[in-house]
Structure formats: C-alpha cells, structure tokens
mmCIF file of C-alpha atoms in Angstrom:
data_model
loop_
_atom_site.group_PDB
_atom_site.id
_atom_site.type_symbol
_atom_site.label_atom_id
_atom_site.label_comp_id
_atom_site.label_asym_id
_atom_site.label_seq_id
_atom_site.Cartn_x
_atom_site.Cartn_y
_atom_site.Cartn_z
ATOM 1 C CA MET A 112 -50.908 -10.206 6.169
ATOM 2 C CA ARG A 113 -47.286 -10.296 7.283
ATOM 3 C CA THR A 114 -46.156 -11.133 3.739
ATOM 4 C CA GLN A 115 -48.251 -8.309 2.321
ATOM 5 C CA ARG A 116 -46.819 -5.798 4.816
ATOM 6 C CA THR A 117 -43.266 -6.978 4.014
ATOM 7 C CA ARG A 118 -43.858 -6.529 0.308
ATOM 8 C CA THR A 119 -45.376 -3.088 0.877
ATOM 9 C CA ALA A 120 -42.427 -2.005 3.046
ATOM 10 C CA GLY A 121 -39.959 -3.352 0.486
ATOM 11 C CA SER A 122 -41.822 -1.535 -2.285
ATOM 12 C CA LYS A 123 -41.737 1.756 -0.366
ATOM 13 C CA ARG A 124 -38.040 1.377 0.354
ATOM 14 C CA GLY A 125 -37.331 0.575 -3.298
ATOM 15 C CA THR A 126 -39.354 3.619 -4.384
ATOM 16 C CA ALA A 127 -37.485 5.826 -1.916
ATOM 17 C CA SER A 128 -34.158 4.479 -3.169
ATOM 18 C CA LEU A 129 -35.131 5.132 -6.780
ATOM 19 C CA LYS A 130 -36.161 8.699 -5.905
ATOM 20 C CA ALA A 131 -32.826 9.213 -4.163
ATOM 21 C CA LEU A 132 -31.062 7.796 -7.222
ATOM 22 C CA HIS A 133 -32.889 10.251 -9.492
ATOM 23 C CA CYS A 134 -31.959 13.153 -7.214
ATOM 24 C CA LEU A 135 -28.290 12.165 -7.137
ATOM 25 C CA ALA A 136 -28.233 11.708 -10.897
ATOM 26 C CA ALA A 137 -29.686 15.184 -11.353
ATOM 27 C CA LEU A 138 -27.108 16.597 -8.936
ATOM 28 C CA ALA A 139 -24.310 14.843 -10.825
ATOM 29 C CA LEU A 140 -25.502 16.215 -14.147
ATOM 30 C CA CYS A 141 -25.597 19.721 -12.704
ATOM 31 C CA SER A 142 -22.164 19.503 -11.127
ATOM 32 C CA LEU A 143 -20.195 17.727 -13.854
ATOM 33 C CA PRO A 144 -20.061 20.532 -16.440
ATOM 34 C CA PRO A 145 -18.117 22.965 -14.212
ATOM 35 C CA VAL A 146 -15.678 20.173 -13.425
ATOM 36 C CA LEU A 147 -15.207 19.200 -17.052
ATOM 37 C CA TYR A 148 -15.206 22.739 -18.470
ATOM 38 C CA PRO A 149 -11.461 23.284 -18.057
ATOM 39 C CA LEU A 150 -10.904 19.937 -19.770
ATOM 40 C CA SER A 151 -13.091 20.722 -22.761
ATOM 41 C CA ALA A 152 -11.993 24.334 -23.146
ATOM 42 C CA GLY A 153 -9.437 23.271 -25.716
ATOM 43 C CA ALA A 154 -11.745 20.654 -27.275
ATOM 44 C CA ALA A 155 -9.309 17.985 -26.095
ATOM 45 C CA GLY A 156 -9.895 14.881 -24.059
ATOM 46 C CA PHE A 157 -12.003 11.758 -23.711
ATOM 47 C CA ASP A 158 -11.304 10.416 -27.212
ATOM 48 C CA SER A 159 -8.688 8.285 -28.946
ATOM 49 C CA ASN A 160 -7.006 11.390 -30.395
ATOM 50 C CA SER A 161 -5.980 12.386 -26.849
ATOM 51 C CA ALA A 162 -3.715 9.371 -26.312
ATOM 52 C CA GLY A 163 -0.338 10.446 -24.962
ATOM 53 C CA THR A 164 -1.552 13.715 -23.450
ATOM 54 C CA ALA A 165 -1.437 12.570 -19.803
ATOM 55 C CA THR A 166 1.431 11.364 -17.663
ATOM 56 C CA ALA A 167 1.800 8.948 -14.701
ATOM 57 C CA GLN A 168 0.086 6.132 -16.588
ATOM 58 C CA PHE A 169 0.998 3.748 -13.772
ATOM 59 C CA LEU A 170 -1.943 5.246 -11.856
ATOM 60 C CA LYS A 171 -4.227 3.348 -14.257
ATOM 61 C CA ILE A 172 -2.730 -0.040 -13.405
ATOM 62 C CA ALA A 173 -5.305 -1.902 -11.355
ATOM 63 C CA PRO A 174 -4.294 -3.342 -7.971
ATOM 64 C CA GLY A 175 -5.427 -6.744 -6.729
ATOM 65 C CA ALA A 176 -5.798 -9.837 -8.893
ATOM 66 C CA ARG A 177 -9.491 -10.227 -8.046
ATOM 67 C CA GLY A 178 -10.636 -7.021 -9.740
ATOM 68 C CA VAL A 179 -8.319 -7.531 -12.709
ATOM 69 C CA ALA A 180 -9.638 -11.062 -13.300
ATOM 70 C CA MET A 181 -13.134 -9.555 -13.561
ATOM 71 C CA GLY A 182 -12.170 -7.384 -16.519
ATOM 72 C CA GLU A 183 -11.277 -4.456 -14.212
ATOM 73 C CA ALA A 184 -14.987 -3.932 -13.526
ATOM 74 C CA PHE A 185 -14.608 -3.624 -9.782
ATOM 75 C CA SER A 186 -15.432 -0.099 -8.609
ATOM 76 C CA ALA A 187 -18.842 -1.044 -7.160
ATOM 77 C CA LEU A 188 -17.680 -4.363 -5.667
ATOM 78 C CA ALA A 189 -14.345 -3.404 -4.054
ATOM 79 C CA ASP A 190 -14.683 -4.459 -0.415
ATOM 80 C CA ASP A 191 -11.154 -4.766 0.965
ATOM 81 C CA ALA A 192 -8.148 -2.464 1.313
ATOM 82 C CA THR A 193 -7.721 -2.244 -2.489
ATOM 83 C CA ALA A 194 -10.935 -0.157 -2.559
ATOM 84 C CA ILE A 195 -8.814 2.914 -1.839
ATOM 85 C CA ASP A 196 -7.528 2.658 -5.417
ATOM 86 C CA TRP A 197 -10.764 1.508 -7.126
ATOM 87 C CA ASN A 198 -13.338 3.613 -5.296
ATOM 88 C CA PRO A 199 -12.583 5.104 -1.853
ATOM 89 C CA ALA A 200 -16.271 4.872 -0.885
ATOM 90 C CA GLY A 201 -15.865 1.081 -0.949
ATOM 91 C CA LEU A 202 -13.756 1.277 2.210
ATOM 92 C CA ILE A 203 -17.058 1.509 4.102
ATOM 93 C CA LYS A 204 -17.596 -2.221 3.454
ATOM 94 C CA ILE A 205 -14.631 -3.201 5.634
ATOM 95 C CA LYS A 206 -15.841 -4.696 8.908
ATOM 96 C CA SER A 207 -12.688 -4.285 11.000
ATOM 97 C CA HIS A 208 -9.227 -4.414 9.388
ATOM 98 C CA SER A 209 -7.983 -5.231 5.901
ATOM 99 C CA LEU A 210 -4.487 -5.698 4.513
ATOM 100 C CA ALA A 211 -3.741 -6.250 0.798
ATOM 101 C CA LEU A 212 -0.473 -6.966 -1.022
ATOM 102 C CA MET A 213 0.304 -7.444 -4.708
ATOM 103 C CA HIS A 214 3.433 -8.074 -6.746
ATOM 104 C CA SER A 215 3.196 -8.234 -10.524
ATOM 105 C CA PRO A 216 5.881 -8.497 -13.186
ATOM 106 C CA TYR A 217 4.469 -6.223 -15.883
ATOM 107 C CA LEU A 218 5.239 -5.630 -19.562
ATOM 108 C CA ALA A 219 8.717 -5.117 -21.043
ATOM 109 C CA GLY A 220 10.665 -6.021 -17.910
ATOM 110 C CA THR A 221 8.811 -3.652 -15.582
ATOM 111 C CA PHE A 222 7.020 -4.582 -12.366
ATOM 112 C CA VAL A 223 4.347 -3.161 -10.073
ATOM 113 C CA ASP A 224 4.027 -3.482 -6.286
ATOM 114 C CA PHE A 225 0.983 -2.468 -4.265
ATOM 115 C CA PHE A 226 0.348 -2.316 -0.532
ATOM 116 C CA ALA A 227 -2.816 -1.151 1.222
ATOM 117 C CA TYR A 228 -4.142 -1.170 4.771
ATOM 118 C CA SER A 229 -7.511 -0.017 6.064
ATOM 119 C CA GLN A 230 -9.252 0.042 9.417
ATOM 120 C CA ARG A 231 -12.743 0.686 10.670
ATOM 121 C CA ALA A 232 -13.253 3.955 12.557
ATOM 122 C CA GLY A 233 -16.316 2.961 14.548
ATOM 123 C CA GLU A 234 -19.709 4.053 13.257
ATOM 124 C CA VAL A 235 -18.189 7.106 11.552
ATOM 125 C CA GLY A 236 -16.658 5.181 8.670
ATOM 126 C CA CYS A 237 -13.349 3.663 7.615
ATOM 127 C CA TRP A 238 -9.913 5.005 6.724
ATOM 128 C CA GLY A 239 -7.155 3.517 4.615
ATOM 129 C CA MET A 240 -3.729 4.098 3.107
ATOM 130 C CA SER A 241 -1.845 2.637 0.162
ATOM 131 C CA VAL A 242 1.434 2.695 -1.744
ATOM 132 C CA LYS A 243 1.724 1.892 -5.457
ATOM 133 C CA TYR A 244 5.199 1.573 -6.931
ATOM 134 C CA MET A 245 6.224 0.918 -10.516
ATOM 135 C CA ASP A 246 9.812 0.132 -11.470
ATOM 136 C CA TYR A 247 10.896 0.434 -15.121
ATOM 137 C CA GLY A 248 14.220 -1.358 -14.736
ATOM 138 C CA LYS A 249 17.624 -0.054 -15.732
ATOM 139 C CA ILE A 250 17.958 2.014 -18.897
ATOM 140 C CA VAL A 251 21.268 2.707 -20.612
ATOM 141 C CA LYS A 252 22.092 6.386 -20.938
ATOM 142 C CA THR A 253 23.932 7.551 -24.062
ATOM 143 C CA ASP A 254 25.324 10.823 -25.375
ATOM 144 C CA THR A 255 24.464 12.423 -28.727
ATOM 145 C CA ALA A 256 26.979 10.131 -30.468
ATOM 146 C CA GLY A 257 25.350 6.988 -29.055
ATOM 147 C CA VAL A 258 28.174 6.260 -26.623
ATOM 148 C CA GLU A 259 27.070 4.715 -23.341
ATOM 149 C CA ILE A 260 27.690 7.051 -20.427
ATOM 150 C CA GLY A 261 25.933 5.179 -17.634
ATOM 151 C CA GLU A 262 22.565 3.906 -16.511
ATOM 152 C CA PHE A 263 19.488 5.278 -14.764
ATOM 153 C CA SER A 264 16.539 3.578 -13.081
ATOM 154 C CA PRO A 265 13.230 5.422 -13.544
ATOM 155 C CA TYR A 266 10.285 4.743 -11.281
ATOM 156 C CA ASP A 267 6.893 6.133 -10.277
ATOM 157 C CA VAL A 268 5.342 5.994 -6.823
ATOM 158 C CA SER A 269 2.017 7.060 -5.330
ATOM 159 C CA VAL A 270 1.128 7.308 -1.636
ATOM 160 C CA ALA A 271 -2.561 7.685 -0.788
ATOM 161 C CA VAL A 272 -4.658 8.235 2.342
ATOM 162 C CA GLY A 273 -8.434 7.969 2.166
ATOM 163 C CA PHE A 274 -11.625 7.929 4.206
ATOM 164 C CA ALA A 275 -15.194 6.765 3.616
ATOM 165 C CA THR A 276 -18.283 7.769 5.590
ATOM 166 C CA TYR A 277 -22.073 7.683 5.452
ATOM 167 C CA ILE A 278 -23.603 10.999 4.380
ATOM 168 C CA THR A 279 -27.353 10.259 4.633
ATOM 169 C CA GLY A 280 -29.839 8.085 6.449
ATOM 170 C CA PHE A 281 -28.200 7.514 9.804
ATOM 171 C CA ASN A 282 -31.543 6.201 11.066
ATOM 172 C CA LYS A 283 -31.621 3.634 8.246
ATOM 173 C CA ASP A 284 -29.855 0.342 7.626
ATOM 174 C CA PRO A 285 -26.304 0.778 6.242
ATOM 175 C CA GLU A 286 -27.430 -0.651 2.894
ATOM 176 C CA ASP A 287 -29.960 2.192 2.529
ATOM 177 C CA ARG A 288 -27.463 5.031 2.979
ATOM 178 C CA PHE A 289 -25.356 7.087 0.594
ATOM 179 C CA VAL A 290 -21.601 6.718 1.089
ATOM 180 C CA LEU A 291 -18.934 9.274 0.212
ATOM 181 C CA GLY A 292 -15.252 8.452 -0.026
ATOM 182 C CA ALA A 293 -12.258 10.669 -0.748
ATOM 183 C CA THR A 294 -8.547 10.066 -1.167
ATOM 184 C CA GLY A 295 -5.564 12.405 -1.164
ATOM 185 C CA LYS A 296 -2.526 11.252 -3.140
ATOM 186 C CA PHE A 297 1.106 12.247 -3.396
ATOM 187 C CA ILE A 298 2.722 11.200 -6.703
ATOM 188 C CA ARG A 299 6.419 11.275 -7.512
ATOM 189 C CA SER A 300 7.986 10.483 -10.872
ATOM 190 C CA GLU A 301 11.712 9.879 -11.232
ATOM 191 C CA LEU A 302 13.302 9.930 -14.704
ATOM 192 C CA LEU A 303 16.527 11.789 -15.499
ATOM 193 C CA SER A 304 14.996 14.480 -13.316
ATOM 194 C CA SER A 305 12.098 14.227 -10.901
ATOM 195 C CA ASP A 306 8.846 15.979 -10.124
ATOM 196 C CA SER A 307 5.965 15.545 -7.689
ATOM 197 C CA ALA A 308 2.252 16.259 -7.678
ATOM 198 C CA VAL A 309 -0.752 16.112 -5.370
ATOM 199 C CA SER A 310 -4.061 14.700 -6.526
ATOM 200 C CA SER A 311 -7.279 13.162 -5.209
ATOM 201 C CA ASP A 312 -10.041 10.622 -5.891
ATOM 202 C CA ILE A 313 -13.718 10.976 -4.987
ATOM 203 C CA GLY A 314 -16.192 8.093 -4.890
ATOM 204 C CA VAL A 315 -19.881 7.592 -4.110
ATOM 205 C CA LEU A 316 -21.895 4.456 -3.356
ATOM 206 C CA LEU A 317 -25.652 4.738 -3.797
ATOM 207 C CA PRO A 318 -28.110 2.811 -1.594
ATOM 208 C CA TYR A 319 -28.690 -0.818 -2.553
ATOM 209 C CA LEU A 320 -31.735 -1.568 -4.691
ATOM 210 C CA PHE A 321 -33.900 -4.623 -5.344
ATOM 211 C CA GLU A 322 -33.566 -6.281 -1.925
ATOM 212 C CA ASN A 323 -29.847 -5.438 -1.637
ATOM 213 C CA ARG A 324 -28.969 -7.184 -4.903
ATOM 214 C CA PHE A 325 -28.019 -4.174 -7.047
ATOM 215 C CA LEU A 326 -25.568 -1.356 -6.345
ATOM 216 C CA ILE A 327 -24.365 1.655 -8.358
ATOM 217 C CA SER A 328 -21.144 3.585 -7.782
ATOM 218 C CA MET A 329 -19.573 6.734 -9.245
ATOM 219 C CA THR A 330 -15.888 7.627 -9.061
ATOM 220 C CA VAL A 331 -13.590 10.421 -10.216
ATOM 221 C CA GLN A 332 -9.900 9.466 -10.143
ATOM 222 C CA ASN A 333 -6.822 11.691 -10.405
ATOM 223 C CA LEU A 334 -8.931 14.818 -10.213
ATOM 224 C CA MET A 335 -6.064 17.285 -10.395
ATOM 225 C CA GLY A 336 -2.299 17.629 -10.590
ATOM 226 C CA THR A 337 0.462 17.934 -13.207
ATOM 227 C CA LEU A 338 4.018 16.701 -13.591
ATOM 228 C CA ARG A 339 6.718 18.681 -15.384
ATOM 229 C CA TYR A 340 9.063 17.003 -17.856
ATOM 230 C CA ASP A 341 11.772 19.303 -19.198
ATOM 231 C CA LYS A 342 9.838 22.559 -19.816
ATOM 232 C CA PHE A 343 6.321 21.206 -20.203
ATOM 233 C CA ASP A 344 3.573 20.303 -17.724
ATOM 234 C CA TYR A 345 1.422 17.225 -18.320
ATOM 235 C CA PRO A 346 -1.806 16.427 -16.417
ATOM 236 C CA LEU A 347 -2.428 13.246 -14.493
ATOM 237 C CA PRO A 348 -4.787 10.725 -16.159
ATOM 238 C CA LEU A 349 -8.241 11.845 -15.009
ATOM 239 C CA MET A 350 -10.745 8.960 -15.128
ATOM 240 C CA LEU A 351 -14.517 8.911 -14.604
ATOM 241 C CA ARG A 352 -16.123 5.606 -13.599
ATOM 242 C CA LEU A 353 -19.751 4.521 -13.386
ATOM 243 C CA GLY A 354 -19.950 1.057 -11.856
ATOM 244 C CA SER A 355 -22.595 -1.501 -10.985
ATOM 245 C CA LEU A 356 -22.806 -4.696 -8.966
ATOM 246 C CA THR A 357 -25.520 -7.335 -9.404
ATOM 247 C CA ARG A 358 -25.793 -10.266 -6.988
ATOM 248 C CA VAL A 359 -27.434 -12.968 -9.079
ATOM 249 C CA ASN A 360 -27.575 -15.336 -6.102
ATOM 250 C CA ASP A 361 -25.512 -16.154 -3.017
ATOM 251 C CA ASN A 362 -22.775 -17.730 -5.140
ATOM 252 C CA MET A 363 -22.620 -15.588 -8.266
ATOM 253 C CA LEU A 364 -22.251 -11.890 -8.994
ATOM 254 C CA VAL A 365 -21.824 -9.748 -12.109
ATOM 255 C CA THR A 366 -20.106 -6.354 -12.352
ATOM 256 C CA ALA A 367 -19.853 -3.636 -14.986
ATOM 257 C CA ASP A 368 -17.874 -0.398 -15.248
ATOM 258 C CA PHE A 369 -18.193 2.335 -17.840
ATOM 259 C CA VAL A 370 -14.866 4.178 -17.816
ATOM 260 C CA ALA A 371 -14.058 7.520 -19.464
ATOM 261 C CA PRO A 372 -10.352 8.440 -19.324
ATOM 262 C CA ARG A 373 -9.424 11.980 -20.298
ATOM 263 C CA ASP A 374 -6.515 10.743 -22.436
ATOM 264 C CA ASN A 375 -8.320 8.072 -24.456
ATOM 265 C CA ALA A 376 -11.687 6.826 -25.673
ATOM 266 C CA PRO A 377 -14.307 5.583 -23.169
ATOM 267 C CA PHE A 378 -14.579 1.825 -22.714
ATOM 268 C CA LEU A 379 -16.830 -0.785 -21.115
ATOM 269 C CA ALA A 380 -15.644 -3.450 -18.675
ATOM 270 C CA MET A 381 -17.676 -6.424 -17.414
ATOM 271 C CA GLY A 382 -16.878 -9.332 -15.141
ATOM 272 C CA GLY A 383 -18.304 -12.210 -13.169
ATOM 273 C CA GLU A 384 -17.400 -14.229 -10.103
ATOM 274 C CA PHE A 385 -18.617 -17.678 -9.078
ATOM 275 C CA ARG A 386 -18.058 -18.967 -5.556
ATOM 276 C CA THR A 387 -18.196 -22.564 -4.410
ATOM 277 C CA GLY A 388 -17.622 -23.857 -0.904
ATOM 278 C CA ILE A 389 -15.198 -26.757 -0.652
ATOM 279 C CA GLY A 390 -15.184 -27.150 3.103
ATOM 280 C CA HIS A 391 -15.839 -25.416 6.397
ATOM 281 C CA ASP A 392 -14.739 -21.764 6.073
ATOM 282 C CA VAL A 393 -13.082 -22.546 2.720
ATOM 283 C CA ASP A 394 -14.184 -20.988 -0.600
ATOM 284 C CA LEU A 395 -12.931 -21.342 -4.156
ATOM 285 C CA PHE A 396 -13.616 -18.621 -6.739
ATOM 286 C CA LEU A 397 -13.661 -18.690 -10.525
ATOM 287 C CA ARG A 398 -13.576 -15.327 -12.306
ATOM 288 C CA GLY A 399 -13.638 -13.947 -15.808
ATOM 289 C CA GLY A 400 -14.179 -10.686 -17.638
ATOM 290 C CA PHE A 401 -13.483 -8.491 -20.620
ATOM 291 C CA ASN A 402 -13.152 -4.832 -21.552
ATOM 292 C CA THR A 403 -13.140 -2.836 -24.765
ATOM 293 C CA ARG A 404 -10.164 -0.609 -23.925
ATOM 294 C CA SER A 405 -7.892 -0.042 -26.954
ATOM 295 C CA ILE A 406 -9.630 -2.979 -28.599
ATOM 296 C CA THR A 407 -8.343 -2.194 -32.107
ATOM 297 C CA GLU A 408 -4.800 -1.160 -31.207
ATOM 298 C CA LEU A 409 -3.231 -4.574 -30.571
ATOM 299 C CA GLY A 410 -3.063 -7.900 -32.384
ATOM 300 C CA GLY A 411 -3.415 -11.334 -30.819
ATOM 301 C CA LEU A 412 -5.289 -12.385 -27.693
ATOM 302 C CA ARG A 413 -6.342 -9.347 -25.662
ATOM 303 C CA ASN A 414 -9.163 -7.613 -23.767
ATOM 304 C CA ILE A 415 -10.203 -10.731 -21.875
ATOM 305 C CA THR A 416 -9.179 -11.670 -18.359
ATOM 306 C CA MET A 417 -9.553 -14.699 -16.131
ATOM 307 C CA GLY A 418 -8.462 -15.870 -12.749
ATOM 308 C CA THR A 419 -9.158 -17.758 -9.587
ATOM 309 C CA GLY A 420 -9.107 -17.212 -5.857
ATOM 310 C CA PHE A 421 -8.921 -19.167 -2.622
ATOM 311 C CA ARG A 422 -10.182 -18.020 0.752
ATOM 312 C CA TYR A 423 -9.779 -19.674 4.144
ATOM 313 C CA THR A 424 -11.406 -17.831 7.071
ATOM 314 C CA ILE A 425 -9.700 -14.396 7.062
ATOM 315 C CA TYR A 426 -6.981 -15.257 4.530
ATOM 316 C CA SER A 427 -7.306 -15.028 0.759
ATOM 317 C CA ILE A 428 -5.031 -15.334 -2.253
ATOM 318 C CA ASP A 429 -5.988 -14.434 -5.815
ATOM 319 C CA TYR A 430 -4.518 -14.901 -9.282
ATOM 320 C CA SER A 431 -5.320 -13.209 -12.596
ATOM 321 C CA PHE A 432 -4.190 -13.602 -16.198
ATOM 322 C CA SER A 433 -4.329 -10.624 -18.587
ATOM 323 C CA PRO A 434 -3.174 -11.042 -22.209
ATOM 324 C CA PHE A 435 -1.998 -7.908 -24.044
ATOM 325 C CA GLY A 436 -1.733 -9.331 -27.558
ATOM 326 C CA ASP A 437 1.647 -8.784 -29.207
ATOM 327 C CA LEU A 438 3.002 -7.128 -26.055
ATOM 328 C CA GLY A 439 2.748 -10.313 -23.984
ATOM 329 C CA SER A 440 0.758 -11.270 -20.901
ATOM 330 C CA VAL A 441 0.609 -10.144 -17.288
ATOM 331 C CA HIS A 442 0.166 -12.485 -14.319
ATOM 332 C CA ARG A 443 -0.870 -10.957 -11.011
ATOM 333 C CA ILE A 444 -0.819 -12.584 -7.595
ATOM 334 C CA SER A 445 -2.274 -10.781 -4.606
ATOM 335 C CA ALA A 446 -2.985 -11.698 -1.007
ATOM 336 C CA ALA A 447 -5.366 -10.179 1.493
ATOM 337 C CA LEU A 448 -6.028 -10.468 5.197
ATOM 338 C CA ASN A 449 -9.457 -9.330 6.410
ATOM 339 C CA PHE A 450 -9.822 -9.547 10.158
#
C-alpha cells in the first residue's frame, strides 16, 4: 500500500509538473514575438548571413572549464558562481557561498580572465556578481603611409550583478518550484576610442521532472544595448538558449543546449560528465562534448571538447581542451570554492 501511494503521489506530481511546463511553454510562445519583432523587422538575424553584425563577441566566451569541456551545454546544469554568466537562475542552486576564477590564454595572443562570487540570501534566493575581461594584446598603430606611430592595447570588460529567486510553489519542495534569475551588466569596449553599454540576461529553471532526474532551462542573454564604433552603432550579441539536464544515475549526467545567436545560425551543443570517487570527500571527473557552431567554417579538428576535474571537499579545479581547427586550440583552467 505504501509503495502504491508513493507511486500515485509521484505520478500526480509529475502530471502537475508537465501541466506547469505546458503553461510556461505557451506563455513563452506568446511573449517571444514582441521581443523578437524589432530584431526581425529588417529580416536580419539568427542565420549565417548575419555574421559580423554584432559587437562585443567576448560576451560569448564561456567561463569555467567544466561547462566548456561539456561542449558548452551547461545552462541547465550551472550550479556555482559561473551560473551568473550561463543562466542567472542557476544561482539558486548555491547552498551558501561560491567563488570561481578562470584564466585562459585564447586565440591569436589574446587572453580571457573571469571572476565570480555568489552568496545565498536566505530563503529568498541567491545573488552574485562577476567580472569578465578580455585583453587583445598590443597592436601597432600606423599612419596612412604605413609608418609606425605607436601602439594601443584594446580590451573589453563586463561587470555583472545578478539575483535568482523562486517565483512559484513556496509550499512545495525547492525542486518543484519555478526559478527566475536576472542579471544587469555594464560593458565597456576600449579600442582607439571607447564606448559603454548596459545590458541584461534573464533565465528560468522549470521544476524537475521524472523523480528529479530531468531539468529544463530557458535563457535570454545580452537582451539589449549597443556600442558605437566611429559613427555606427552595433548591437550586443543577443543569444537565446534552451537547455536540459538529465541525471542518468548518481555518477553520470548528460546535458544539451539549443542556442540561437542573433548574429549567426542556431547550433546544438551536448555534453556528458562521469564522476568517480577516489577517496573520502575526493572526486575525479571525466567530461566530453561537442557542438555544431560554425561547423563548416574551419578546417582541422574542431567542435569537440574534453576535459577533467578534481574536487576535494569544498575545493575544485577543472581543465578543458577546445580545438579550433586551423586557428589553434584553447586550454582553460578554472578553480572554484563552494563553502
């Protein structure tokens, strides 16, 4: 009898979650057209012909080696301070405090640094902040005759503050609630001249399904803002993400993200993570993934990622390898402290 009641209760909760999912999907379909109308007014965007129409491309560079190693399919899984950049609703998963750091030499002599901190705000939710900085190195400046007249050092930087909170079901378990997250960002770009912009991200986590083994997320990144170069304004790279997380068992999970950037064609990203315990409070992770972004634009090894991670109690360090074909490869190392 107890087993039958448990199954019945689980079935009712699953049915309720599916109904809530259908309602949210309907709401999203109703609300997306007004948001996208300004983008489609000129029949431009969300295809490969739109490449080069958005600025501040550094905003697309993923923080944290863990998510990158999983093919950049991480928006539903993000559960530490890096969630503020992947999906601000993911900040709700932080139990107390989280600190994340990343340094990555990037392509063509550039490098990216990322710092994020988040903290629980009681039962209300969780807040966080982050800084992403990209340095392009020194570039020689010449006059119209090709004579060197000095150097300049361009860079881009983004400072973000975000918050995540439950928006339904306060009498339910946390896994059965909807979560809303939002981030405000200040972006500054420094070339020969400089300009600044304000933008935002919005993310949603739906209630868990199938005995807390499946999760869906939705995210809108870089929702607004433009930067002016010379006499022209260019929009920030708006991105829409639909993510999923599947916990196969206690040691393995699979993720997927469908990503639609305004300045390029949509692409699919998928990843997996396998965890094995090697001692008391010590875990070793093996990760891999792929994505179809710009899959035909480069030669050589590309579009696959791999990496590993090590966690001891509250400390973790992660590594990822991302080949970019003829352009070279990127190695990321990140560290996190979750306490």
